[in-house]
Amino acid sequence: MTSLSRDDVAKLAGLARIEMSDEELVSLSNEFTVILDAVARVQEVAGADVVATSHPLPLRNVFRPDVVIPSLSPAEALSGAPAQEEQRFRVPQILGEE
Amino acid sequence: MSLTYEEVVAKYEPVLGLEVHVELNTNSKMFCGCSTIFGAEPNTQTCPVCLALPGALPTVNERAIESTIKIGLALNCSIAPFSRFARKNYFYPDMPKNFQISQYDEPICVNGYVDVEIETDEGPKVFRIEVERVHMEEDTGKSLHVGGATGRIHGAEYSLLDYNRAGIPLVEIVTKIVPGTGKYAPEVAKAYVAELRDILRSLGVSDVKMEQGSLRCDANVSLRLIGSDVLGTRSETKNVNSLRSVERAIRGEMIRHAERLNSGERVKQETRHFQEDTGLTRSGRSKEQAEDYRYFPEPDLVPVAPDAAWIEQLRAALPERPSIHRKRLQEQWAVPDKEMSAMINADVLDVVEATVALGADPAKARSWWLGEISRIANERDVAIKDLSISATDVAEIVALVNAGELTDKLARQVVEGVIAGEGRPSAIIAARGIKVVNDDSALMAAIERACAGQPETAQKVRDGHLPAAGALIGMVMKDTKGQADAAKVRALLLAHLGQSEG
Amino acid sequence: MIRNSASEMASKLASGEVTSVALTQAHLDQISAVDKDVHAFLHVDTEGALSQAAAVDAKRKSGEKLSRLAGVPLALKDVMTQKGIPTTCGSKILEGWRPPYDSTVVTNLKKNGIVILGKTNMDEFAMGSSTENSAYGPTHNPWDLTRIPGGSGGGSAAALAAFEAPLAIGTDTGGSIRQPAAVTGTVGVKPTYGGVSRYGLVAFSSSLDQAGPCARTVLDAALLHEAIAGYDPKDSTSINAPVPAVVVAAKAGNVKGMKIGVVKELNGDGYQKGVRTRFEESLELLAAAGAEIVEVSAPNFEYALAAYYLIAPSECSSNLARFDAMRYGLRVGDNDGASAESVMNLTREVGFGREVKRRIILGTYALSSGYYDAYYGSAQKVRTLITQDFNKAFEKADVLVSPTCPTTAFKIGEKTNDPLAMYLNDIATIPVNMAGIGGMSLPSGVAGEDGLPVGFQIMSPVMKDDRMYSVGASLEAALLSKWGAPLLSTIPALAGSK
C-alpha cells in the first residue's frame, strides 16, 4: 500500500506552486492513499519487456520551414496581462537566482 | 589563508566539465514563426506559442534541427537515429510555459570530441575534450529588475518581462568530465570554448557573440588531491561571457576550492555567478536541494529520426575544421607561429584571409589589419569587426600602394577616412585630394627651398656626408605635406647635390 | 424550427425558407428561455452570433457558394479559444481572459459559415464527468434537472438536448464528448487522435485530448466532423491525410457484411440493468441490419482506468503550469513586497478548483524523480498493451462496441465526495483515448428503471472513422423506425421552452 503523508503532499504542492491549507493537505493525503492504491495496479502488467507508448500515433520528423510569420502586436500580446509597464509584463519581484 | 595558483596545482588536480549554450541564428524561433532579430522593441516578437497562451502548440524549426546535426557532426558525434524532446518542468517568470522544451535521455547527438592545442612547458600539446551530448532547447525571456539599489534582482521591487528572446533556439553542448589538464586547465577550457566558437562560426549556425549572449559558457570545476581517483564536489559557474573570463573563472574557482579544502571546509555543490569586474564568483542558488524537473517526453511533438541520407549529405557539406584551415593558411602564407597567434587573438584571421583572397600580399594584408587598423580599434575601444572597413577596402589600398599611387603615410590617411565613414578608398582619395607628388619640378622647387633654408646641411651632403640628407628630406616632406614619395625625394636631392647612393 | 436536425436547418437555409438571422435568433430566444435552468452556457455572444448570421445571409443572397452548414448555429465548449471571446475552461483562473487568437477549430467553423452562439460550461479544464467541477456552477441535465449532464462537456451536450443549439463542439480526453452524449440522449464523436487540430484547444492531457462534433443525429455529427477535421501544420500531432469519408458513411448507414466486435470486458458487472438491456437490443438491430456480431476480448482494458489516472494528471500538471498569474488570467496576493513565487502559489490556490489541484498534485507525484518508472512509466506501458489489445480485436472485427457508460445520469452531488466512484464513469470510454482511435456514442433508448437515456459506443481503428458512422447511422435508422420518432422528442418539456 502506497501512501503520501501530509508532508509529502506539502512538498508536491510546493513543486506545483499551489498554496494549501493544513486541512487541505491532510484531506488530500487521505485521498491519495486510496487513489494511489487504485492507480498502482498499472505495475501488475508493466513488465520490462513492454515498451512505453508516449504518443498514440507513430509519427516522426514533423518540422516546419524556418520562415518568419507575423507576430502578435504588442497590444495583443499584453492584452491579458494583469499588469504592464513600458510594453513589458510587470510581475512581482523575483526571488532566487539571477 | 591565501594560496597562489602554483600552490594549488602542486597539490590538487582540477576536473572540469563545460556546458556551452549556443543561440542558433535561424530566422524564426525554435517552436514558432516569430522573428529572432536581436534588439527589437519589447514583446514585438511574440505569439500565442512563445507567450504560452492557453491552447497554443509548438512546431519544430527544421533548420534548427539541421544546424544541430551539423554541430554534432563537426564535433565528431554520433547522430541518434531516434531522439525526442522532453519537458523540463520548473517555475520561473521568464519561462512562459513554466517548462522548457529540451531534450533529456534521448538527445540528438552523442559521444563526440574536440581536440585543442595549447602551448605547454614541453611545447605544443593536444588535449582531447570529450563531448557527452549536443541537444536542442529553447531560450527564456529577459527580465528587467526595477527598484532596489543595484538594479539587480536582489532588492528589486518588481520585474518587467520581455519575451522576444523566449523560444529562440538554443543548442547545449555538454562535455564529459575533463581530467588530466593539470595546471593548464584554465587555458584548455579557454581553448576549447574558442575552438567551439570557431567551429560554430565556420558552420554558419550561430552569431557566436559571447558579449550578446549568443554563446554562453557554464564551467563546472572540482578539485581532487593529485593521485586520487575520487571526484571532488563541483561548483557550476554561470555567466561566463568572454574567453578571457572562462580562463579567469576557472582559475579563480580552483583557488577558492583549494583554500576551502586546505582549511578543512567542504566545497558546496552550488551555482555561482562570475563577476566580470572582480574576476571572482559569487554564490547563487544552492543545489543541495536539487530541483526535481520531472522530465517526460513532450507530448505535443513527435520524435526526431533523421534519415541516414540527410545526415550524410550534411556531413559531406561540412566546412574545413578551423584549426586545420588555420594550419593550411599558416603554411601558405609562411607566417611564424607568433604572428599567427597574434592574428587569431586579434580575431582578424578571417578578414586577413578575405583580403588576401582579393589579391593583397599576405604580409601586407596582415600588417594593415594587425597594425594601423588594430591601433584605431584599440584607441576607440571597439572590436575590429565593428569598424567600418572591409577586406575590399584594405585590398584596394594595398593595390594602390603597390602601384605607387599611395605612400604608406597617405594610405594611413585613407584608412582613417574609410573608418570615419567617408566612403571607399577611391572616393576618399578624390575628396581629400590625396595624391603622391610625382611632379619633379614641384619637388625640385621644394628641394631647392630646403637647401636654401639649410645651406650648411646641404654643404655637408655635397661633401659626401650622406646621413645629413635626412634633415633636408624631412623638410621637403613637410613642405609637400607628406604627399611626396620619400624615396624619390631622396634620389632627387642626392642628384641635386651631386651625390648618389653608395 | 429549433427541434430540427442541423441538416434539416441547412436545407431550409439553402432553400431560403429561413434566414440564418432568424434561425440564430430562435436559438438565442431558447437560450434566454431555458438556460437559467439548464446552465449550459458560460457566455452567449448574441451580437457576434447575429452578425455572423447576417454575413452568411448576405453571402447567400449574393449567390456565393456556401458550405453545407453555413448559417447553422453551434455551441462551442469553453475550452476552445475564439478571438476576443471570453475563454475560461470553467476555471476561475482564466476569468475574463479574452484570447487574441482563434483555435484552428474555430477558424474552420468560421470558414464554413457556422454561427457560434457562445461558450458552453464544462468541468474545470475538462477534468470531470459531471460538469460539477465548473467554477461557474453545474450544468443540469435537460432530461432531469436534478441530474448531471455528464462531463466534462456537459454544457455542449445539454445545449443540444435543450434545443439551445443543433450542433456543438466538445473535447474528449477520457470520454468528455461520449459520456455527456450518452447521458443526454445525443450523439458525440471523438475522432481519431490527430484527426482534428488541437491548436487552440486548451490542453488538459496533450496525448489524449481530441476535439470532436456533438449533435442530435449521426449525419449532423458527420457534417460537423468534416467541417472541423483535417491536417493542420500548427499541430505537430495532426495527421497529414485526407479526412475519412464520414458524411458518405453516415448517409449510407450500411452495415451489411460488417463484423461488429462486442468487447467482453466492457459489459457485465457494474453496468446498470437498463444499460445492458438497451445494449443487447441494439446488437440485435445491427444483426438484423446485416452485421455479424462477434465477441472480442481485451484483457488489459481493466488497467486502462489506472493508467489514465496517471497519464492525464501527469500531462496536466505540466500543461497547467502556465497558469501562473504572470502573463494573463487571475492574479492574487500582489501586495507590496510579495514575491512572484508567493503570487503564483496564492493565485493557483484560489484559481484552481479541488479536482484540478488533486490531479496536478497526483501528476506531480507520478513524474517526480524516483517514482516516474513506477507510475508514469508503467502507465505508458499499459498504454502499449491496450493498443495491442485493440489491434488484435480489430483483426477480428471492423468496429468494436460497448455501452458508453456503466450507468445513466446520476444525481448532482451524488459522487462529488468520492473521486474513485466518479472516475468509474469513464471506464468504457478511456481505452479509446489511450489508443488514439475513434469513438462514438449515440442514443440507444432509455433505461427501463429510470427512464434516462443510455448510450451505445462504437469504436473504429485509427483513421477509419467512417466505419463508426456507418454503424451509427444504421443503428440510428433502425431505432428510429422502431420508436417512430427521435428519442429527444420524448424529453420532458423545460419551463419556458419553445
Short mmCIF file of N, CA and C in Angstrom, two decimals, chain B residues 13 40 60 97 130 147 168 184 207 239 266 316 368 379 398 409 449 451 463 488 500:
data_model
loop_
_atom_site.label_atom_id
_atom_site.label_comp_id
_atom_site.label_asym_id
_atom_site.label_seq_id
_atom_site.Cartn_x
_atom_site.Cartn_y
_atom_site.Cartn_z
N GLU B 13 44.48 18.24 -8.39
CA GLU B 13 44.21 18.12 -9.82
C GLU B 13 42.81 18.64 -10.11
N ALA B 40 15.07 44.01 -30.89
CA ALA B 40 13.77 44.60 -31.27
C ALA B 40 13.07 45.20 -30.05
N VAL B 60 8.30 22.34 -34.72
CA VAL B 60 9.77 22.34 -34.72
C VAL B 60 10.34 22.99 -35.99
N LYS B 97 5.89 28.92 -20.34
CA LYS B 97 5.13 27.68 -20.13
C LYS B 97 5.37 27.11 -18.74
N GLU B 130 36.24 15.41 -24.49
CA GLU B 130 35.16 14.53 -24.95
C GLU B 130 33.80 15.20 -24.75
N GLY B 147 13.77 49.06 -9.41
CA GLY B 147 13.82 49.41 -7.98
C GLY B 147 14.99 48.72 -7.30
N ILE B 168 13.89 31.29 -28.60
CA ILE B 168 14.98 31.28 -29.59
C ILE B 168 15.73 29.96 -29.45
N TYR B 184 47.13 23.38 -16.63
CA TYR B 184 46.69 24.04 -17.86
C TYR B 184 45.17 24.14 -17.96
N ASP B 207 25.69 33.33 -34.44
CA ASP B 207 26.50 34.55 -34.46
C ASP B 207 27.67 34.45 -33.49
N ASN B 239 27.26 32.57 -16.35
CA ASN B 239 27.50 33.95 -16.79
C ASN B 239 28.94 34.19 -17.21
N ARG B 266 34.25 22.11 3.56
CA ARG B 266 33.65 21.40 2.43
C ARG B 266 33.42 22.40 1.30
N ALA B 316 28.85 15.66 -45.69
CA ALA B 316 29.66 15.94 -46.88
C ALA B 316 29.84 17.44 -47.08
N TRP B 368 48.44 45.55 -42.22
CA TRP B 368 47.38 46.56 -42.09
C TRP B 368 46.40 46.22 -40.98
N GLU B 379 42.26 52.30 -29.85
CA GLU B 379 42.07 53.68 -29.46
C GLU B 379 40.60 53.96 -29.16
N VAL B 398 46.06 48.38 -50.49
CA VAL B 398 47.32 47.68 -50.72
C VAL B 398 47.70 47.76 -52.21
N LYS B 409 52.26 56.46 -45.78
CA LYS B 409 51.70 57.50 -44.94
C LYS B 409 50.33 57.96 -45.44
N ARG B 449 64.22 74.92 -52.04
CA ARG B 449 63.86 75.71 -50.85
C ARG B 449 64.52 75.14 -49.60
N CYS B 451 67.29 73.33 -49.42
CA CYS B 451 68.73 73.54 -49.42
C CYS B 451 69.07 75.00 -49.10
N ASP B 463 79.57 67.41 -49.51
CA ASP B 463 80.89 66.90 -49.14
C ASP B 463 80.90 65.40 -48.94
N LYS B 488 61.79 58.88 -53.53
CA LYS B 488 62.03 59.67 -54.72
C LYS B 488 62.69 61.01 -54.37
N SER B 500 75.29 60.31 -55.05
CA SER B 500 74.38 59.17 -55.30
C SER B 500 74.60 58.14 -54.21
#
